[in-house]
Short mmCIF file of C-alpha atoms in Angstrom, two decimals:
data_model
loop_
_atom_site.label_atom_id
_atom_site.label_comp_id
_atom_site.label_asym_id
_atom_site.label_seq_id
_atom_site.Cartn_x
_atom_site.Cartn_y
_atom_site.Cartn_z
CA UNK A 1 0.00 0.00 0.00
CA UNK A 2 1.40 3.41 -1.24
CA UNK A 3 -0.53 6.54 0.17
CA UNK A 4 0.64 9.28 -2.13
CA UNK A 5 -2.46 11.29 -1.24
CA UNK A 6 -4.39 10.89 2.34
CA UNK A 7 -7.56 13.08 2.90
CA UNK A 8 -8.77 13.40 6.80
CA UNK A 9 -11.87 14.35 7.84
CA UNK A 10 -11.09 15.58 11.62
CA UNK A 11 -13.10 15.03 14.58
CA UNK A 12 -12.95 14.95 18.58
CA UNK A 13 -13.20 10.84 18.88
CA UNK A 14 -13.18 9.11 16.00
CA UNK A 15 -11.11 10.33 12.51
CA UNK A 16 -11.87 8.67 9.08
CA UNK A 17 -8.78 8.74 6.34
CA UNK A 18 -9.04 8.01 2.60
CA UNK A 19 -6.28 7.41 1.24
CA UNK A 20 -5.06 7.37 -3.28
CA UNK A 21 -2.00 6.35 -4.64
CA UNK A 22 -0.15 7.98 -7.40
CA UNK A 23 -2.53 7.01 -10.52
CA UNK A 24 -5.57 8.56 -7.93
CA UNK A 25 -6.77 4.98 -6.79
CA UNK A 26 -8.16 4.15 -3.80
CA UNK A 27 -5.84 2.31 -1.42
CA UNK A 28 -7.05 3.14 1.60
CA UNK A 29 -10.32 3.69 3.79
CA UNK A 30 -9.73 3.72 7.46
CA UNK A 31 -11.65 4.85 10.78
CA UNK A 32 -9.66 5.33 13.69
CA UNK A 33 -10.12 6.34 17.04
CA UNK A 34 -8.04 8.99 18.96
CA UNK A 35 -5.39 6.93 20.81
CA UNK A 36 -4.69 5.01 16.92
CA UNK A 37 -4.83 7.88 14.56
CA UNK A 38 -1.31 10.19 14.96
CA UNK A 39 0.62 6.79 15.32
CA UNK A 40 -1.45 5.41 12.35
CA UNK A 41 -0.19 8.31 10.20
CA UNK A 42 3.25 9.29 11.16
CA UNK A 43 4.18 5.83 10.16
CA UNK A 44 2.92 5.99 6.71
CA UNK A 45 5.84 6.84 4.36
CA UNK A 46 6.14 10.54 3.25
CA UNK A 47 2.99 11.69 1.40
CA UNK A 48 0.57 14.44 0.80
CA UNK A 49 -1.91 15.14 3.81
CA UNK A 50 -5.44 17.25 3.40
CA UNK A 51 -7.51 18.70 6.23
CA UNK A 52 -10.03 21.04 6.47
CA UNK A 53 -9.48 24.40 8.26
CA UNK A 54 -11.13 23.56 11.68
CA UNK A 55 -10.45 22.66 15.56
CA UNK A 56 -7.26 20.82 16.55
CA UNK A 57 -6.08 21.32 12.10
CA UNK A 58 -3.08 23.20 13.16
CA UNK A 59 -1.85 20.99 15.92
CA UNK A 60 -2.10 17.97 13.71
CA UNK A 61 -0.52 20.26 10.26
CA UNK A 62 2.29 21.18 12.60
CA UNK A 63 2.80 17.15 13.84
CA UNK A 64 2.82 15.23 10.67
CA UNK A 65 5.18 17.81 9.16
CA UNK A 66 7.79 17.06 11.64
CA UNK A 67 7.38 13.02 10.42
CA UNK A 68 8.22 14.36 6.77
CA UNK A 69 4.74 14.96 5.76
CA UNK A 70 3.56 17.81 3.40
CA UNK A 71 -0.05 18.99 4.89
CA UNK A 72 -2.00 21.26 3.54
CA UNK A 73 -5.29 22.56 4.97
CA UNK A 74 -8.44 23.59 3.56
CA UNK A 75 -10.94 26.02 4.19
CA UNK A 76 -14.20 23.55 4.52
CA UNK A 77 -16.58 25.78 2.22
CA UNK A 78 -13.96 24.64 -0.92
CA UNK A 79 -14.47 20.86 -0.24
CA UNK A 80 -18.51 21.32 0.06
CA UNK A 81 -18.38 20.84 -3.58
CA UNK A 82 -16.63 17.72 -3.93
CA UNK A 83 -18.82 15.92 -1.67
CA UNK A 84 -20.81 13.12 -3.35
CA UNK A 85 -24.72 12.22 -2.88
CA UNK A 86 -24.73 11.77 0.46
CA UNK A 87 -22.70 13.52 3.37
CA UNK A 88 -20.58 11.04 5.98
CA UNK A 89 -17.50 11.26 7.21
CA UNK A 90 -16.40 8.51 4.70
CA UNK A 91 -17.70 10.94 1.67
CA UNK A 92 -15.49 13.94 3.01
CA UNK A 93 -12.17 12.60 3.48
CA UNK A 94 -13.05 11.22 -0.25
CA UNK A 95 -13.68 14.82 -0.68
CA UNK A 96 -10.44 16.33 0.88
CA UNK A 97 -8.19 13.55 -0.85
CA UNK A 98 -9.79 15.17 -4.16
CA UNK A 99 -9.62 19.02 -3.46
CA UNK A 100 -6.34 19.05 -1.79
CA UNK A 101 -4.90 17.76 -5.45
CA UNK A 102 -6.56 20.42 -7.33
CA UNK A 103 -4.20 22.69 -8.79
CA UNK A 104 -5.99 25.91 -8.25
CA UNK A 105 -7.28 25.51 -4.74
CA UNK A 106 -6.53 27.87 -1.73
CA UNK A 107 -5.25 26.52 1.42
CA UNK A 108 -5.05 28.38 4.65
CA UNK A 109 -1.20 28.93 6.10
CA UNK A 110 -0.62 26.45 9.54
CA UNK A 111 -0.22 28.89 12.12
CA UNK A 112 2.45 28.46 14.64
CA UNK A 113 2.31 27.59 18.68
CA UNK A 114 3.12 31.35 19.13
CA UNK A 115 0.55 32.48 16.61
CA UNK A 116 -2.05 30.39 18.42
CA UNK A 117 -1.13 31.61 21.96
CA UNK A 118 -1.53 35.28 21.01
CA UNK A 119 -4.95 34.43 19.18
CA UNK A 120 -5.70 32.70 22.53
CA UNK A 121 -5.48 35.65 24.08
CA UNK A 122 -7.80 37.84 21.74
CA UNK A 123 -10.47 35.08 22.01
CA UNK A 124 -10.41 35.34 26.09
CA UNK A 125 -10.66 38.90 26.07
CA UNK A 126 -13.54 39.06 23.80
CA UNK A 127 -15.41 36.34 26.19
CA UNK A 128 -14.21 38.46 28.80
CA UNK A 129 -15.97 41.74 27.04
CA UNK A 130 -18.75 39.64 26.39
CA UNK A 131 -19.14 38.84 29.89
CA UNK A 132 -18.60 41.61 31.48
CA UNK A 133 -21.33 43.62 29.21
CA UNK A 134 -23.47 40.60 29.61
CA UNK A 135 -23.36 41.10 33.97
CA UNK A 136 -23.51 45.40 33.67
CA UNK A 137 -26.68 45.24 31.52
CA UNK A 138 -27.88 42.62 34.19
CA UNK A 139 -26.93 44.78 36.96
CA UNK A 140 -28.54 48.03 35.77
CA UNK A 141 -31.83 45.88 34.85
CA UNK A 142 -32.36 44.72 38.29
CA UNK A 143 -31.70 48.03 40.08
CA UNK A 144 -33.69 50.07 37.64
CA UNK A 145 -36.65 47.69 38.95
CA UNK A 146 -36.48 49.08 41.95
CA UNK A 147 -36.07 52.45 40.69
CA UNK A 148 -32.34 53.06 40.70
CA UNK A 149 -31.25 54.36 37.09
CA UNK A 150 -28.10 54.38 36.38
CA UNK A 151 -26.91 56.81 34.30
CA UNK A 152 -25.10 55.55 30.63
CA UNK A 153 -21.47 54.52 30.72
CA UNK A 154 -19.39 52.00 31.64
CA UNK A 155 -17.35 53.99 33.73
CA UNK A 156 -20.74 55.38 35.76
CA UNK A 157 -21.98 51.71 36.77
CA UNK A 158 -18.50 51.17 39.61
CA UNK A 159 -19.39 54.48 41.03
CA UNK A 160 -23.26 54.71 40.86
CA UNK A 161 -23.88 50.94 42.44
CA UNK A 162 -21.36 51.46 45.13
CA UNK A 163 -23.21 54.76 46.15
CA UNK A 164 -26.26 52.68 46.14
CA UNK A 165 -24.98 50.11 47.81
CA UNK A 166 -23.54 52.43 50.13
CA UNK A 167 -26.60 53.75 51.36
CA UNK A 168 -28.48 51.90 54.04
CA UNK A 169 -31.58 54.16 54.54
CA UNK A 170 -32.83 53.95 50.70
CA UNK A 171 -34.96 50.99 51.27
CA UNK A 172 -33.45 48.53 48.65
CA UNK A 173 -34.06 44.87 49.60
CA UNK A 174 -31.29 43.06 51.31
CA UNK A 175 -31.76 40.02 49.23
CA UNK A 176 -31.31 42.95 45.93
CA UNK A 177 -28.51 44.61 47.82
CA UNK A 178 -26.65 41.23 48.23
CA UNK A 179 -26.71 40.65 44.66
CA UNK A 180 -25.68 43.46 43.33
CA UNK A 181 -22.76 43.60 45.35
CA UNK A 182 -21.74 40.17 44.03
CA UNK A 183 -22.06 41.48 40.45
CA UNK A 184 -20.56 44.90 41.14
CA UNK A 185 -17.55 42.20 42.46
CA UNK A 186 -17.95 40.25 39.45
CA UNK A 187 -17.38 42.87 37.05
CA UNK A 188 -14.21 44.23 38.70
CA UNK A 189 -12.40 40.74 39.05
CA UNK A 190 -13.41 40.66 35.12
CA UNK A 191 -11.91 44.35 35.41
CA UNK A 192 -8.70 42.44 36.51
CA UNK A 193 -8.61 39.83 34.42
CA UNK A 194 -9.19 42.27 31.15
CA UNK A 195 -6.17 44.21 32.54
CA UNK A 196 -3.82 40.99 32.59
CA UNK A 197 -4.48 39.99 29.18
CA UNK A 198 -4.09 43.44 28.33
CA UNK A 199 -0.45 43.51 30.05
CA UNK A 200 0.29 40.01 28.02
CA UNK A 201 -0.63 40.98 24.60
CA UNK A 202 1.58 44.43 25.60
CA UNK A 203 4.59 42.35 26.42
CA UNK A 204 4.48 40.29 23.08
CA UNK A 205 3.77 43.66 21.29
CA UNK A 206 6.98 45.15 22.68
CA UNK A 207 9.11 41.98 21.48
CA UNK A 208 7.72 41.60 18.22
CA UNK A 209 9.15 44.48 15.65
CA UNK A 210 6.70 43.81 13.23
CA UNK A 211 4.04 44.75 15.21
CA UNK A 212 5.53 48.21 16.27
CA UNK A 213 5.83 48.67 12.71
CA UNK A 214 2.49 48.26 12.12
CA UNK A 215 1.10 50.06 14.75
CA UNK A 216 2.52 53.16 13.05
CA UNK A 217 0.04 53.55 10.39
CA UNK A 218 -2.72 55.97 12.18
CA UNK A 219 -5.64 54.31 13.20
CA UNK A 220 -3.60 50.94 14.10
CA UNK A 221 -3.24 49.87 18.00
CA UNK A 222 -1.97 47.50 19.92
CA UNK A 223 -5.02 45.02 19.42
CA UNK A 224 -5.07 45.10 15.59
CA UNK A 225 -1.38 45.09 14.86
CA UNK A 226 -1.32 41.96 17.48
CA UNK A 227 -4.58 40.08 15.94
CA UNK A 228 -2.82 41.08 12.16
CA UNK A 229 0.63 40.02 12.68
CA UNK A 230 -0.97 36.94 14.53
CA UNK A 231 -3.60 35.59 12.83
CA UNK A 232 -1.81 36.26 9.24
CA UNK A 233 1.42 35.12 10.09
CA UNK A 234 3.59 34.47 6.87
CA UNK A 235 2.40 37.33 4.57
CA UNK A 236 4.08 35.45 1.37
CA UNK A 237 1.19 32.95 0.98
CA UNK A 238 -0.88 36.41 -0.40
CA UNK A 239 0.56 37.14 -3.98
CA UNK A 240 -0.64 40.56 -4.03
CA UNK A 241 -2.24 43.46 -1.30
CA UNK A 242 -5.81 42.69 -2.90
CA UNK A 243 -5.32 39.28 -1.96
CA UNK A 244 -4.94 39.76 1.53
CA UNK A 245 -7.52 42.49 1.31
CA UNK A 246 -10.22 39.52 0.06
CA UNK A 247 -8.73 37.48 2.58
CA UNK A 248 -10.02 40.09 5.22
CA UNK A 249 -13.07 40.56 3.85
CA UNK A 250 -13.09 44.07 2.67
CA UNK A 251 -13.69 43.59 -1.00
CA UNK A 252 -16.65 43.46 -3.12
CA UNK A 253 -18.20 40.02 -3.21
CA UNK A 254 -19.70 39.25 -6.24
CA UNK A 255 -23.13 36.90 -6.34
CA UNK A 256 -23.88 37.73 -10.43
CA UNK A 257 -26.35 35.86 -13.10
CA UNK A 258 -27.54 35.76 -16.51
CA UNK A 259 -25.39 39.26 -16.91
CA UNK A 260 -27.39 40.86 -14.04
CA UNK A 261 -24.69 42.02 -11.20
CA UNK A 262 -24.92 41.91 -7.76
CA UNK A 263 -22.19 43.24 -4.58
CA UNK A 264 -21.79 43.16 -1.52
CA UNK A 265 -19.42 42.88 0.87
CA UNK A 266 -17.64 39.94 2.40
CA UNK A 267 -16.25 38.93 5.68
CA UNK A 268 -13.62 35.54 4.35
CA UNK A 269 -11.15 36.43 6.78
CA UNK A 270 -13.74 36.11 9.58
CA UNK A 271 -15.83 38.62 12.26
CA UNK A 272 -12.54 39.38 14.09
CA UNK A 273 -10.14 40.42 11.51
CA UNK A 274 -12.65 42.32 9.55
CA UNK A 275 -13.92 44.29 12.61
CA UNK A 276 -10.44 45.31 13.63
CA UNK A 277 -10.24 46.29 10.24
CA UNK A 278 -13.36 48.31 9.66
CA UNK A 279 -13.30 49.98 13.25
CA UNK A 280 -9.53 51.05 12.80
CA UNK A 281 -11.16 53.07 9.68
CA UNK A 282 -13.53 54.26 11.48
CA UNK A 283 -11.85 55.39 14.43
CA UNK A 284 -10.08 58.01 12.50
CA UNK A 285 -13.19 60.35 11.87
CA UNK A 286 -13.53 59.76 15.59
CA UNK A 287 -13.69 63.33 17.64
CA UNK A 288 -11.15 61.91 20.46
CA UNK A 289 -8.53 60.34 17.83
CA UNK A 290 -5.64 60.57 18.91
CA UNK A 291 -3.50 61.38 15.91
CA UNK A 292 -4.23 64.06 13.87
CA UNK A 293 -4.26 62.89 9.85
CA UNK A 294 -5.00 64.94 6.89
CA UNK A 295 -7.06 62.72 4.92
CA UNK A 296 -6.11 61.86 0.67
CA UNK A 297 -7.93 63.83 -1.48
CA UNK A 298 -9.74 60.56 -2.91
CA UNK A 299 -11.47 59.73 0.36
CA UNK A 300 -12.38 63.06 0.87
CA UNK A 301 -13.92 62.95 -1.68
CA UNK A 302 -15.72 59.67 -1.57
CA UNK A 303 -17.42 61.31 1.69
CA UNK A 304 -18.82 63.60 -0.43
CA UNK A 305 -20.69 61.32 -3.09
CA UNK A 306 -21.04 57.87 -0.52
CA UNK A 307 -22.16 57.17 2.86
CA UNK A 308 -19.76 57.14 5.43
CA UNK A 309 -19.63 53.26 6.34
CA UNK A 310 -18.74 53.26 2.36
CA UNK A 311 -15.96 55.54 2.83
CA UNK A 312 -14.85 53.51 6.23
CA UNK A 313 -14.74 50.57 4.19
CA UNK A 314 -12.86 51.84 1.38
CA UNK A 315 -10.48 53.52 4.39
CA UNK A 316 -10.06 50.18 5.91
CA UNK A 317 -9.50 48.79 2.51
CA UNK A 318 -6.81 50.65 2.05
CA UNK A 319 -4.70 50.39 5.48
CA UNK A 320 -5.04 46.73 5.13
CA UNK A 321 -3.19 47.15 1.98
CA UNK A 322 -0.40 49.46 3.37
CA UNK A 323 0.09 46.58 5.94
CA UNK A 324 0.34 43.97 3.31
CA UNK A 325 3.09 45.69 2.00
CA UNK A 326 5.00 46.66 5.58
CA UNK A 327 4.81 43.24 6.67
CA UNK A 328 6.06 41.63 3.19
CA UNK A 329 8.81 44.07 2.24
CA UNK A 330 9.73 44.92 5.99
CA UNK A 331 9.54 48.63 5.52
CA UNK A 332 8.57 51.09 7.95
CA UNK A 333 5.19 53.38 7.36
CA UNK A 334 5.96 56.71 5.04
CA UNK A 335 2.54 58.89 5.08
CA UNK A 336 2.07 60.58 2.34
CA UNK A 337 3.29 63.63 1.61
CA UNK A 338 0.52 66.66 0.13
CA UNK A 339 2.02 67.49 -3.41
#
């Protein structure tokens, strides 16, 4: 048996492999549990390895490679199509084994164990936003039913509650008042926690010089050039800046028929990457930014003729392409100079 192609359909327990051999005939169907499957493949002779972009991919892309494999992973929505008739997990490692041959597909870079950790960190503090927002709003609901309003603000809600809590003669229910100081408590240990992963991603931003290089273009912090230099990693899998700006999310996407046109816009690169994006265009027409920046004359005047998220888009459009080109040519930011 000689595996020149092995397609793996990933899972938590149980992984199923289908495996062709250099004239594309099957030679191998196999469904293995956890505690058989790494062994099961590192001992197969060198060969090329499909997976699709999901849970655990990288870990295993990162493995095999090590053992002399070449693995290359998939976003899933390309191997949809090569599915046949019915879906089981039999039918998409068929599939993988077939798309990961194809000679014009797109594969997604394996990230490393540093990438990863830093993304780890992104992900907590956005649960951690999440959370926190989640126990304020439930906080301010159950005081304002006993006619405490607090006033708008994230800021106002330490302040306000502690006043209220503070205050023994306004008649608030002792079973109410002992709640609300658990989630007033709540919400500043989240406080803390937001502040240490905060401190982390700092630290790896100071190391890293690509990321102070990014966070020179205005409108770019510490969370986007972190998430960017991250979650992209090696910027030579994009041939071009419009690549990586479809990649994002911030081109047109086309859904055309019959000659009859359609756009829209896309998010490919995911809800994180193209938020960072779009809000680090937006946050220049902010009144508190920081940075003062004489806008081109060509945004300017796209305000005029097209609604402002149209113009953030196109803004954000263009900084992702300016950081395509810092991060693949190593160059510092140059703003443009008026003429």
């Amino acid at each position: 048996m000689q595996v020149s192609t092995l397609g793996i359909d990933l899972a938590k327990s149980v992984f199923q492999l289908h495996g062709v051999d250099h004239n594309g005939n099957t030679v191998l169907r196999k469904r293995l549990s956890r505690a058989r499957f790494v062994q099961f493949v590192i001992n197969l002779p060198p060969c090329l390895i499909g997976m699709e972009a999901c849970s655990s991919s990288h870990h295993f892309g990162r493995l095999f490679r090590e053992h002399g494999h070449q693995v290359k992973l998939i976003p899933p929505q390309y191997v949809k199509p090569y599915v046949k008739t019915n879906k089981t997990d039999a039918a998409d490692a068929e599939a993988i084994c077939e798309a990961v041959t194809r000679p014009n597909m797109r594969f997604v870079e394996i990230k490393t164990v540093e990438q990863q950790a830093v993304l780890t960190l992104h992900i907590e503090r956005s649960l951690l936003i999440r959370e926190r927002t989640a126990v304020i709003n439930s906080l301010r609901a159950m005081l304002a039913e006993f006619g405490f309003v607090i006033p708008g603000g994230r800021r106002q809600v330490h302040q306000c509650a502690s006043d209220i809590l503070g205050d023994d003669e306004n008649g608030l229910s002792p079973l109410v008042r002992s709640s609300a100081a658990r989630q007033l408590a709540h919400i500043r240990e989240l406080d803390n926690q937001l502040s240490q992963v905060e401190k982390e991603l700092t630290a790896w931003f100071r190391s890293r010089p690509d990321c102070q290089r990014v966070a020179q273009v205005p409108g770019v912090g510490l969370l986007t050039a972190t998430y960017v230099v991250a979650s992209v990693g090696n910027v030579q899998q994009f041939g071009s800046a419009k690549q990586f700006a479809a990649c994002v999310g911030l081109t047109p996407r086309e859904h055309s028929s019959g000659g009859h046109q359609k756009w829209g816009t896309s998010a490919n690169g995911g809800t994180a990457i193209f938020a960072s994006f779009w809000f680090t265009g937006r946050e220049r027409w902010q009144p508190g930014f920081s940075e003062p920046v004489r806008e081109p004359p060509w945004l300017l005047a796209l305000m005029q003729r097209k609604p402002h998220n149209v113009a953030v888009t196109a803004q954000a459009n263009k900084t992702t392409r300016i950081l395509w080109a810092m991060l693949r040519r190593g160059t510092e930011y140059h703003p443009a100079t008026p003429a």
